[in-house]
mmCIF file of C-alpha atoms in Angstrom:
data_model
loop_
_atom_site.group_PDB
_atom_site.id
_atom_site.type_symbol
_atom_site.label_atom_id
_atom_site.label_comp_id
_atom_site.label_asym_id
_atom_site.label_seq_id
_atom_site.Cartn_x
_atom_site.Cartn_y
_atom_site.Cartn_z
ATOM 1 C CA MET H 20 22.740 -4.232 -9.440
ATOM 2 C CA GLU H 21 23.493 -0.580 -9.721
ATOM 3 C CA TYR H 22 20.973 2.202 -9.513
ATOM 4 C CA ASP H 23 21.521 5.603 -11.176
ATOM 5 C CA ARG H 24 18.006 7.128 -10.925
ATOM 6 C CA ILE H 25 15.798 6.455 -7.907
ATOM 7 C CA LEU H 26 12.170 7.632 -7.801
ATOM 8 C CA ALA H 27 10.953 8.717 -4.376
ATOM 9 C CA PRO H 28 7.239 9.527 -4.477
ATOM 10 C CA THR H 29 6.055 11.632 -1.598
ATOM 11 C CA ASP H 30 2.741 12.905 -0.286
ATOM 12 C CA GLY H 31 4.284 14.839 2.588
ATOM 13 C CA SER H 32 3.216 12.283 5.207
ATOM 14 C CA GLU H 33 5.476 10.640 7.749
ATOM 15 C CA PRO H 34 5.420 7.242 5.947
ATOM 16 C CA SER H 35 6.412 8.836 2.632
ATOM 17 C CA ASP H 36 9.142 10.842 4.413
ATOM 18 C CA ARG H 37 10.590 7.531 5.619
ATOM 19 C CA GLY H 38 10.575 6.376 2.027
ATOM 20 C CA VAL H 39 12.356 9.524 0.851
ATOM 21 C CA ASP H 40 14.936 9.117 3.611
ATOM 22 C CA ARG H 41 15.627 5.536 2.617
ATOM 23 C CA ALA H 42 15.862 6.634 -1.060
ATOM 24 C CA ILE H 43 18.418 9.249 -0.087
ATOM 25 C CA GLU H 44 20.464 6.623 1.800
ATOM 26 C CA LEU H 45 20.451 4.340 -1.231
ATOM 27 C CA ALA H 46 21.252 7.222 -3.591
ATOM 28 C CA ALA H 47 24.258 8.142 -1.472
ATOM 29 C CA ARG H 48 25.466 4.547 -1.572
ATOM 30 C CA PHE H 49 25.045 4.196 -5.347
ATOM 31 C CA GLU H 50 25.943 7.808 -6.228
ATOM 32 C CA ALA H 51 22.465 8.037 -7.814
ATOM 33 C CA THR H 52 20.103 10.929 -8.445
ATOM 34 C CA ILE H 53 16.802 11.088 -6.598
ATOM 35 C CA HIS H 54 13.692 11.991 -8.497
ATOM 36 C CA ALA H 55 11.277 13.262 -5.848
ATOM 37 C CA LEU H 56 7.677 13.168 -7.109
ATOM 38 C CA TYR H 57 4.495 14.663 -5.695
ATOM 39 C CA VAL H 58 1.270 13.948 -7.557
ATOM 40 C CA ILE H 59 -1.688 16.277 -7.197
ATOM 41 C CA ASP H 60 -4.579 13.827 -7.151
ATOM 42 C CA GLN H 61 -7.300 15.306 -9.356
ATOM 43 C CA GLY H 62 -9.922 12.717 -8.527
ATOM 44 C CA GLY H 63 -13.302 13.810 -7.276
ATOM 45 C CA ARG H 64 -15.811 16.314 -8.669
ATOM 46 C CA PRO H 65 -14.440 18.946 -11.089
ATOM 47 C CA GLY H 66 -15.993 21.852 -9.121
ATOM 48 C CA ASP H 67 -13.949 20.824 -6.057
ATOM 49 C CA TRP H 68 -10.622 20.923 -7.896
ATOM 50 C CA ASP H 69 -9.690 24.604 -7.630
ATOM 51 C CA ILE H 70 -9.410 24.827 -3.863
ATOM 52 C CA ALA H 71 -8.142 21.265 -3.409
ATOM 53 C CA VAL H 72 -5.567 21.684 -6.179
ATOM 54 C CA GLU H 73 -4.230 24.897 -4.621
ATOM 55 C CA ARG H 74 -3.840 23.187 -1.259
ATOM 56 C CA GLN H 75 -2.193 20.171 -2.802
ATOM 57 C CA GLU H 76 0.202 22.337 -4.823
ATOM 58 C CA ALA H 77 1.370 24.076 -1.623
ATOM 59 C CA THR H 78 1.684 20.704 0.187
ATOM 60 C CA GLY H 79 3.524 19.248 -2.796
ATOM 61 C CA GLU H 80 5.959 22.096 -3.109
ATOM 62 C CA ALA H 81 6.713 21.884 0.599
ATOM 63 C CA ALA H 82 7.230 18.090 0.434
ATOM 64 C CA LEU H 83 9.492 18.381 -2.607
ATOM 65 C CA ASP H 84 11.499 21.248 -1.011
ATOM 66 C CA SER H 85 11.937 19.124 2.110
ATOM 67 C CA ALA H 86 13.170 16.167 0.039
ATOM 68 C CA GLY H 87 15.584 18.469 -1.795
ATOM 69 C CA GLU H 88 16.947 19.896 1.450
ATOM 70 C CA ARG H 89 17.433 16.413 2.974
ATOM 71 C CA GLY H 90 19.084 15.233 -0.162
ATOM 72 C CA ALA H 91 21.429 18.225 -0.266
ATOM 73 C CA ALA H 92 22.355 17.601 3.373
ATOM 74 C CA ALA H 93 23.365 14.067 2.377
ATOM 75 C CA GLY H 94 25.243 15.178 -0.746
ATOM 76 C CA VAL H 95 22.594 13.669 -3.063
ATOM 77 C CA GLU H 96 21.208 15.411 -6.140
ATOM 78 C CA VAL H 97 17.407 15.684 -6.053
ATOM 79 C CA GLU H 98 15.284 16.516 -9.081
ATOM 80 C CA LYS H 99 11.773 17.588 -8.154
ATOM 81 C CA HIS H 100 8.655 16.694 -10.131
ATOM 82 C CA LEU H 101 5.138 18.018 -9.479
ATOM 83 C CA ARG H 102 2.511 16.231 -11.544
ATOM 84 C CA ARG H 103 -1.271 16.061 -11.757
ATOM 85 C CA GLY H 104 -3.373 12.927 -12.125
ATOM 86 C CA THR H 105 -3.875 9.641 -10.404
ATOM 87 C CA PRO H 106 -0.865 8.940 -8.127
ATOM 88 C CA ALA H 107 -0.082 5.348 -9.094
ATOM 89 C CA GLU H 108 -0.474 6.120 -12.800
ATOM 90 C CA GLU H 109 1.722 9.220 -12.592
ATOM 91 C CA ILE H 110 4.387 7.361 -10.624
ATOM 92 C CA LEU H 111 4.550 4.671 -13.274
ATOM 93 C CA ALA H 112 4.569 7.243 -16.083
ATOM 94 C CA CYS H 113 7.467 9.064 -14.389
ATOM 95 C CA VAL H 114 9.399 5.774 -14.260
ATOM 96 C CA ASP H 115 9.312 5.584 -18.062
ATOM 97 C CA GLU H 116 9.862 9.271 -18.740
ATOM 98 C CA ALA H 117 12.852 9.684 -16.395
ATOM 99 C CA ASP H 118 14.323 6.223 -17.066
ATOM 100 C CA ILE H 119 14.092 5.297 -13.381
ATOM 101 C CA ASP H 120 15.972 2.214 -12.089
ATOM 102 C CA LEU H 121 14.317 1.833 -8.682
ATOM 103 C CA ILE H 122 11.221 3.129 -6.898
ATOM 104 C CA VAL H 123 11.493 3.654 -3.117
ATOM 105 C CA MET H 124 8.248 4.571 -1.366
ATOM 106 C CA GLY H 125 6.841 4.483 2.112
ATOM 107 C CA THR H 126 3.705 2.588 3.048
ATOM 108 C CA HIS H 127 1.003 3.559 5.486
ATOM 109 C CA GLY H 128 0.755 0.020 6.832
ATOM 110 C CA TRP H 129 -3.053 -0.195 6.630
ATOM 111 C CA SER H 130 -4.563 -3.561 7.199
ATOM 112 C CA GLY H 131 -7.959 -5.043 7.823
ATOM 113 C CA ILE H 132 -10.852 -2.617 7.630
ATOM 114 C CA ASP H 133 -8.578 0.364 7.049
ATOM 115 C CA ARG H 134 -7.114 -1.279 4.005
ATOM 116 C CA LEU H 135 -10.590 -1.974 2.635
ATOM 117 C CA ARG H 136 -11.714 1.579 3.338
ATOM 118 C CA HIS H 137 -8.777 2.992 1.388
ATOM 119 C CA ALA H 138 -9.403 0.544 -1.513
ATOM 120 C CA GLY H 139 -5.803 -0.616 -1.658
ATOM 121 C CA SER H 140 -2.793 1.583 -1.430
ATOM 122 C CA THR H 141 -0.946 3.577 -4.026
ATOM 123 C CA THR H 142 2.116 1.521 -3.120
ATOM 124 C CA GLU H 143 0.285 -1.727 -3.886
ATOM 125 C CA ARG H 144 -0.871 -0.347 -7.267
ATOM 126 C CA VAL H 145 2.665 0.693 -8.120
ATOM 127 C CA ILE H 146 4.103 -2.700 -7.152
ATOM 128 C CA ARG H 147 1.531 -4.469 -9.354
ATOM 129 C CA GLY H 148 2.191 -2.163 -12.323
ATOM 130 C CA ALA H 149 5.940 -1.619 -12.067
ATOM 131 C CA THR H 150 8.425 -3.173 -14.464
ATOM 132 C CA ILE H 151 11.377 -2.246 -12.200
ATOM 133 C CA PRO H 152 12.109 -3.030 -8.528
ATOM 134 C CA VAL H 153 10.005 -1.302 -5.903
ATOM 135 C CA PHE H 154 11.407 -0.931 -2.379
ATOM 136 C CA ALA H 155 8.420 -0.505 0.001
ATOM 137 C CA VAL H 156 9.444 1.018 3.323
ATOM 138 C CA PRO H 157 7.122 -0.104 6.156
ATOM 139 C CA PRO H 158 5.759 2.448 8.636
ATOM 140 C CA ASP H 159 7.646 1.053 11.638
ATOM 141 C CA GLU H 160 11.039 0.628 9.942
ATOM 142 C CA ASP H 161 13.985 2.028 11.913
#
């Protein structure tokens, strides 16, 4: 199988950075383009959005810039996408809109009570809803 467009969702965390790094490795191998995606999660109460959205925009721009720099260092083209909405839904929408061939994303590795507290992960939701392959990068992968 050949991949031309790889989606690398990021939230700026260490686990998602590992996913972006793995996506860059795969993109270099397949001469693919990375689509780095940060989703501003607009859940919660509407009155809380302004401050939270401003913080998330800054975090998202930094995460996307970092992905772009790491991709450039590896000779991989990185297109950056900043979206608003529910992360799993926006990831799946981006797959369709950008004609993505593969999703590569890091996992936080929550289990037990932590997994229940976080009500399932974005990665799990994407895996369940995706119509293309999803490469889930575990938190302790070397």
